Coordinates of C-alpha atoms in Angstrom, one line a residue:
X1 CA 122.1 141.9 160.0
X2 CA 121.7 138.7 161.9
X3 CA 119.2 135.7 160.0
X4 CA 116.3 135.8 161.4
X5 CA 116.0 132.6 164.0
X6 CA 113.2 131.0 161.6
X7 CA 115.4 131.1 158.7
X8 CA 118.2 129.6 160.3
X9 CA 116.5 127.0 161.9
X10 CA 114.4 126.2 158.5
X11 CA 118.1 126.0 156.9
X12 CA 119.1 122.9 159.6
X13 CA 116.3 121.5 159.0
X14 CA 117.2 121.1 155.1
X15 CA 120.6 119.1 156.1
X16 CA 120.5 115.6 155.6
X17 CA 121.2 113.3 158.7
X18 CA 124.5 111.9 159.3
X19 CA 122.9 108.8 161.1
X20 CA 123.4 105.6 158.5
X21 CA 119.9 106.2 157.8
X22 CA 120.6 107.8 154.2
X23 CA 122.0 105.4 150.8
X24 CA 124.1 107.0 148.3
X25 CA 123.1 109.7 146.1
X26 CA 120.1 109.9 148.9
X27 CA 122.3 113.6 150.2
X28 CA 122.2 115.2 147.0
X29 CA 122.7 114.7 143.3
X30 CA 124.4 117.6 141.6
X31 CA 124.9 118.6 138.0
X32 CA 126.8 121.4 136.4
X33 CA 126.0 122.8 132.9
X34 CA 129.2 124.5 131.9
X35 CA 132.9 123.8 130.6
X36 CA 134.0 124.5 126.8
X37 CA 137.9 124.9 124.8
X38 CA 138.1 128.0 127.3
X39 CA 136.4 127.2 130.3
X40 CA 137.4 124.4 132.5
X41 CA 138.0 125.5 135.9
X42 CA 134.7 127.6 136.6
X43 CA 132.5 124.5 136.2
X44 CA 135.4 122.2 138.6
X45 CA 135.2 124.7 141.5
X46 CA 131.4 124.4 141.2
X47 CA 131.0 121.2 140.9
X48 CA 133.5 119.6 143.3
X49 CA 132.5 122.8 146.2
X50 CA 129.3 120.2 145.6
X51 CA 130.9 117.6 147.4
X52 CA 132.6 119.6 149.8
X53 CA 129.5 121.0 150.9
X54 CA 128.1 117.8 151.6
X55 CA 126.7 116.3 148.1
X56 CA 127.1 112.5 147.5
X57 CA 127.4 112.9 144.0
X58 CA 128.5 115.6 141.8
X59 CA 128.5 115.1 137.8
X60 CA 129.9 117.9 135.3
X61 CA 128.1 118.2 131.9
X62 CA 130.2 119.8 129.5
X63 CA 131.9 119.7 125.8
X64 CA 134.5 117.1 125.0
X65 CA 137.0 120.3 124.7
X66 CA 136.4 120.7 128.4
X67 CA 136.0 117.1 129.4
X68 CA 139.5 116.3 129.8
X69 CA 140.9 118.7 131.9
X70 CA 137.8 118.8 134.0
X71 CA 138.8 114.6 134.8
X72 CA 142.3 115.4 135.4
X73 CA 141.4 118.3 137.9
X74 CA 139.4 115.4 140.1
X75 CA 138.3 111.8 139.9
X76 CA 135.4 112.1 142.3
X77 CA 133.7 114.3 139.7
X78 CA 131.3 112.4 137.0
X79 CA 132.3 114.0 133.5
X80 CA 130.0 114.0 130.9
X81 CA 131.5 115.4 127.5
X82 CA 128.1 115.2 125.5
X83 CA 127.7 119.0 124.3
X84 CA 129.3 118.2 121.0
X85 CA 129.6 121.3 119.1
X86 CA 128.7 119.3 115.6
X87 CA 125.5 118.1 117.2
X88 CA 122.1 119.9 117.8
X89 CA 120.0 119.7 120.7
X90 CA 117.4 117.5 119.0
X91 CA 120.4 114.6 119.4
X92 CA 121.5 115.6 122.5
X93 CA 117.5 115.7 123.9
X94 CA 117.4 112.2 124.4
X95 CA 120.9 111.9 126.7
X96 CA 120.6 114.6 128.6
X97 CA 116.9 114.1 129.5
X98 CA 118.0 110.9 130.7
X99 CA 121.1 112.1 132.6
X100 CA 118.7 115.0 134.6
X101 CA 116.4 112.2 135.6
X102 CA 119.3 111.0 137.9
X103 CA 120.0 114.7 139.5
X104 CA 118.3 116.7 142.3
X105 CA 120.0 120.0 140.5
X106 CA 120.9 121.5 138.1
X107 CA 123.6 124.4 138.1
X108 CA 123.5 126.3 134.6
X109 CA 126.4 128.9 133.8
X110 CA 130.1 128.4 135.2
X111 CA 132.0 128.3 132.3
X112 CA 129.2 127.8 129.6
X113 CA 130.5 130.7 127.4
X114 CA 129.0 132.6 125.1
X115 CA 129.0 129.9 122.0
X116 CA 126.0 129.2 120.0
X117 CA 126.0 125.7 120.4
X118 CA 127.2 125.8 124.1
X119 CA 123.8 128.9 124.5
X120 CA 121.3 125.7 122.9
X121 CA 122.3 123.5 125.0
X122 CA 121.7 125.3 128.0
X123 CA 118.6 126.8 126.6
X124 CA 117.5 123.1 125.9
X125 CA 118.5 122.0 129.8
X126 CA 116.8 124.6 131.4
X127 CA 114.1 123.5 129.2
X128 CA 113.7 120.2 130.6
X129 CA 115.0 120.7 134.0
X130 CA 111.3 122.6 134.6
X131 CA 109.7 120.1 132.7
X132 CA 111.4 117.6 135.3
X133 CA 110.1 120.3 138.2
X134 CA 114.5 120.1 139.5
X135 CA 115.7 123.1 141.2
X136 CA 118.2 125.3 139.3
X137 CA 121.0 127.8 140.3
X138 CA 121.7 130.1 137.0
X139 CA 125.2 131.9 137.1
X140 CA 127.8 133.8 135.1
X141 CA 126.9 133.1 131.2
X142 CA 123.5 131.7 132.0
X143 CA 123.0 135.2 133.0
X144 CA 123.4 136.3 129.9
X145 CA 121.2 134.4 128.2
X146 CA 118.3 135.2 130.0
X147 CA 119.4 138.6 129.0
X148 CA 118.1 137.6 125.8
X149 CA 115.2 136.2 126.9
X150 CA 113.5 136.4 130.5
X151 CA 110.7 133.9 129.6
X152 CA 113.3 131.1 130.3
X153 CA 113.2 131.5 133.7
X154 CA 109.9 133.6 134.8
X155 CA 107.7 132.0 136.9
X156 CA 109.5 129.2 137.8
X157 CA 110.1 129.7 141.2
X158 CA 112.2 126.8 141.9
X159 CA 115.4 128.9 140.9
X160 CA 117.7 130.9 142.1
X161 CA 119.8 133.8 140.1
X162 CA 123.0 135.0 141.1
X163 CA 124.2 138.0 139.4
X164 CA 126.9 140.5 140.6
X165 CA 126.9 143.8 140.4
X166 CA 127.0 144.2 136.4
X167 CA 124.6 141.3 135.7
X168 CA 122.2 142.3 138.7
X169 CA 122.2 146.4 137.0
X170 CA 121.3 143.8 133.7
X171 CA 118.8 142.3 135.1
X172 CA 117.2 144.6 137.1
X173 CA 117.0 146.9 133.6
X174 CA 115.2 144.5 131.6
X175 CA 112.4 143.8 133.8
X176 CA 111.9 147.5 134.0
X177 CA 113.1 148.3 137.7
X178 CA 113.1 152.4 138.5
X179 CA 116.3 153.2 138.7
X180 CA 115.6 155.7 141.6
X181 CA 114.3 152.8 143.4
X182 CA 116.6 152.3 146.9
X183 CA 119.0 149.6 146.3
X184 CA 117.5 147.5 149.7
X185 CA 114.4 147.0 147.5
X186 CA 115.6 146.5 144.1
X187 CA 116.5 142.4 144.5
X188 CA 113.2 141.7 145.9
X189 CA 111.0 144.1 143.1
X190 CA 113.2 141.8 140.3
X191 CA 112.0 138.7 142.0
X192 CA 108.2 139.7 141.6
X193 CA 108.7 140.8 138.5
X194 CA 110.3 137.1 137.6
X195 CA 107.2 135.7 139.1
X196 CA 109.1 134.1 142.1
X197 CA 112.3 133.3 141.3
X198 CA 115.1 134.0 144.3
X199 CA 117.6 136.6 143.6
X200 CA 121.1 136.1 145.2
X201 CA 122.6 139.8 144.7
X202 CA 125.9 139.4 145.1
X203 CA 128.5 142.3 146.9
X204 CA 129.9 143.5 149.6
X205 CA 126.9 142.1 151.7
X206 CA 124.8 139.6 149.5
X207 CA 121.1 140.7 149.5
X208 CA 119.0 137.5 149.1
X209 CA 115.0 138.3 148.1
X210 CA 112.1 136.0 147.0
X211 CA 108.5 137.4 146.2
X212 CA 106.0 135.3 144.9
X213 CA 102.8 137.3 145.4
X214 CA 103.0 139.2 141.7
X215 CA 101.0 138.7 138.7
X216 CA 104.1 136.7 137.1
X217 CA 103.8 134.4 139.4
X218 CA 102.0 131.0 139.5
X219 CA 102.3 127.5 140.6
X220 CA 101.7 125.9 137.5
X221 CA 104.7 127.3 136.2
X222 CA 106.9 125.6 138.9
X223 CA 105.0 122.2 139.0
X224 CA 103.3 122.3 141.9
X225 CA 99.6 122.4 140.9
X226 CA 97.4 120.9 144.0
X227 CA 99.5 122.8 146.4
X228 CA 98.6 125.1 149.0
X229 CA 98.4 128.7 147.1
X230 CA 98.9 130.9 150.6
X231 CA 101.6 128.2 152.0
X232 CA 103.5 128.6 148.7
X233 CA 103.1 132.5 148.7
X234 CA 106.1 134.1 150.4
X235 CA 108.0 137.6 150.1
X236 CA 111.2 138.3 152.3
X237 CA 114.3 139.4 152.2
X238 CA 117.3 138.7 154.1
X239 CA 121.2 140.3 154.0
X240 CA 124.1 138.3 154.8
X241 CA 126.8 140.4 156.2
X242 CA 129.3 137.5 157.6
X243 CA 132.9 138.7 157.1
X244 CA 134.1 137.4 153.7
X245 CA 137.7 137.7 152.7
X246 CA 139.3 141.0 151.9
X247 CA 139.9 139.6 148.3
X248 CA 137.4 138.5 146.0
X249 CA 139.0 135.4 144.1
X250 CA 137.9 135.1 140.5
X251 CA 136.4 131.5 141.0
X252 CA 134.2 132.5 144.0
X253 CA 130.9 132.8 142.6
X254 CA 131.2 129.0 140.6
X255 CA 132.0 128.3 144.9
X256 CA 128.8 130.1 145.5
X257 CA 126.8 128.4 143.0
X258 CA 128.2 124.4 144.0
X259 CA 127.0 125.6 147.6
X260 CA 123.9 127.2 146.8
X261 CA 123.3 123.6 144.3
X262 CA 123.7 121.3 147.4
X263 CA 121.4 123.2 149.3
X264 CA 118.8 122.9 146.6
X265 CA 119.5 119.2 146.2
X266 CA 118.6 118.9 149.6
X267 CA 115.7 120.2 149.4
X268 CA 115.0 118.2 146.6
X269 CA 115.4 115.4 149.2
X270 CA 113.2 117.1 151.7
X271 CA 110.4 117.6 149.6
X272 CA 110.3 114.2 148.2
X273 CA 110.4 112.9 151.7
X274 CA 113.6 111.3 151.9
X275 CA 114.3 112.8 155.3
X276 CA 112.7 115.6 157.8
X277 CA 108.8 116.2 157.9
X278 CA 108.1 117.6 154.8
X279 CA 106.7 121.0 156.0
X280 CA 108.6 123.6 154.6
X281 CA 107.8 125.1 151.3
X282 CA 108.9 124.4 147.6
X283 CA 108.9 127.7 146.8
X284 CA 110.8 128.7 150.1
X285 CA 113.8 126.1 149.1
X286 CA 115.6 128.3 146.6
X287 CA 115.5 131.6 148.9
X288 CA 116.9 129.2 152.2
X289 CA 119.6 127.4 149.8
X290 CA 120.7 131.1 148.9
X291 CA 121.2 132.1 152.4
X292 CA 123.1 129.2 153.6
X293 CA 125.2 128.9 150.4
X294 CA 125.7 132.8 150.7
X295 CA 126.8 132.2 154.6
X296 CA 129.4 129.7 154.3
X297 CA 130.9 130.8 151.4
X298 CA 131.5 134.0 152.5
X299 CA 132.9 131.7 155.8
X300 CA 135.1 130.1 153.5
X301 CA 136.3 132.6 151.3
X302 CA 137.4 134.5 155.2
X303 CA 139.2 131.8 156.1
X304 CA 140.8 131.2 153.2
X305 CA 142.1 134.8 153.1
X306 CA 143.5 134.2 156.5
X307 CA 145.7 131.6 155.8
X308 CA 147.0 133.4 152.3
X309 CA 146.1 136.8 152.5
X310 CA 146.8 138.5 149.0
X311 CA 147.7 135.6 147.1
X312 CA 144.6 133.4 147.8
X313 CA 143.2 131.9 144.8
X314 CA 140.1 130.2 144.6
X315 CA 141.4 126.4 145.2
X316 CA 142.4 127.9 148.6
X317 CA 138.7 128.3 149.2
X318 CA 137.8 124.4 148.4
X319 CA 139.2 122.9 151.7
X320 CA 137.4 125.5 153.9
X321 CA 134.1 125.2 152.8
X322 CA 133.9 122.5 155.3
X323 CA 134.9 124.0 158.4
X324 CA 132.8 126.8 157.2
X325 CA 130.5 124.9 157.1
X326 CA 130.5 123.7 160.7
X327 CA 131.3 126.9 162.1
X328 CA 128.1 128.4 160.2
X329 CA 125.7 125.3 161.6
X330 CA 128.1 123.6 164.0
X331 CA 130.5 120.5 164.6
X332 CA 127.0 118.2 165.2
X333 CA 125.9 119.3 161.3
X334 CA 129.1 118.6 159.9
X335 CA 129.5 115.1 161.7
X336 CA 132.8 116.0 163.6
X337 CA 131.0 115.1 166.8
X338 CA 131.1 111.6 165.9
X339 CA 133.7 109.5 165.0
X340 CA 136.7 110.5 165.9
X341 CA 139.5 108.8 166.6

């Protein structure tokens, strides 16, 4: 199914201009959530497919278990190790509330386990990431969580949910989907019923869906009080059916998420008129970050298979996310229309 020609050109509309008109930090600000004694490579492959993507800066907020390896895997990442298992989130409040003042983004779940303390901390960021109205992507473990408790997230339509096939059956359960319900309309029935917030179904073909016209949702919620009420309404759906590679690498969805992040940090940008016109939606940003992170991963993740066929593993994926991303948008988008030698 081809993206409609709206959608695409909304989505190059979100890039930020490769014309020495930007600063640093002024093309995205990206932080991960994730990374404990178990976990160190999901929240790396999110993180630094950030950068690749086209993020200035790209910081990693983890414990000081994970910290370590995390530096060692890349220096252009910012580590934080502040989620001390010995500490409670009253004493990490004031750190972290102070670190997310300096991000566009916030990615919650690659490699955040299923530990107590690592669950409070990421209860407690998602907490003050919609108190700071940032944009969130909520994978793998953060999943979970809101598997114990949907209020987290409902109504706040500046995020995006990315679950595969097992989380999306999860989800789609709790919020008391019919099961008879055909699978084309399920993504966009859980969005309404999470007042707003985009679903990224992940599969063969990724079905991306956004519906903000339910009860659940509201703009309040995502901190956009004063704003146009019909301009922020929107319900569509969209299915990305680019060839991906033949084999799913384990570390592909943290890819998904870093891509989907930048995205959203650029819209971040967009809305608070750093570049472009400012008329596109808020609460269209997360449901256009999910398409284009959803197309040029897929891109990569092809190209990548290509070039290693059965063995590719998910660093193989890294340095194709931006050729991907020029083939998806083109050599002019990427900057490889300029500059060269």
């Amino acid at each position: 199914m081809p993206i409609p020609r709206q959608t695409f050109e909304h989505l190059r509309r979100l890039i930020p201009p490769l014309d020495g008109s930007l600063h640093k930090g002024q093309s995205g600000r990206v932080g991960v959530l994730g990374g404990a004694l178990d976990y160190t490579g999901a929240p790396f492959f999110a993180a630094i497919s950030a950068l690749r993507f086209g993020a200035d800066l790209s910081h990693v907020i983890c414990s000081p278990t994970a910290a370590g390896a995390i530096k060692s895997y890349s220096p252009d990442l910012i580590v934080h190790p502040i989620l001390r298992e010995e500490l409670t989130p009253n004493d990490v409040k004031p750190s972290l509330e102070s670190l997310l003042t300096r991000l566009h983004v916030l990615i919650i779940g690659p490699g955040l386990g299923r530990e107590p303390y690592m669950e409070s901390f990421a209860k407690l960021a998602l907490s003050l990431a919609r108190k700071q109205a940032m944009f969130l992507v909520l994978d793998a473990d953060a999943l979970w969580l809101l598997g114990k408790d949907i209020s987290l997230i409902r109504g706040y339509r500046r995020a995006v949910v990315t679950p595969n096939v097992v989380e999306f059956k999860r989800l789609s359960e709790q919020v008391g989907i019919d099961p008879s319900t055909p699978p084309s309309k399920r993504a966009g029935l859980v969005s309404r019923a999470l007042g707003g917030v985009t679903v990224l179904q992940k599969g063969a073909k990724d079905l991306i869906a956004i519906d903000t016209t339910g009860e659940a949702a509201n703009l309040k919620d995502s901190k956009l009080e004063g704003a146009d009420e019909e301009k922020e309404k929107t319900e569509e759906a969209v299915e990305v059916d680019v060839e991906g590679g033949l084999k799913r690498c384990g570390g592909q969805g943290d890819v998904l998420s870093g891509c989907v992040g930048t995205f959203l940090a650029w819209g971040k940008c967009y809305e608070d008129g750093v570049f472009g016109s400012g008329d596109i939606a808020a609460s269209r940003m997360p449901f256009l970050a999910a398409v284009g992170g959803s197309l040029v991963t897929r891109t990569a993740s092809r190209r990548a298979f290509h070039k290693e066929g059965r063995g590719v593993v998910t660093q193989d994926m890294i340095p194709e996310i931006g050729t991907a991303f020029a083939e998806v948008f083109g050599d002019a988008a990427q900057g490889q229309d300029k500059g060269r030698l």
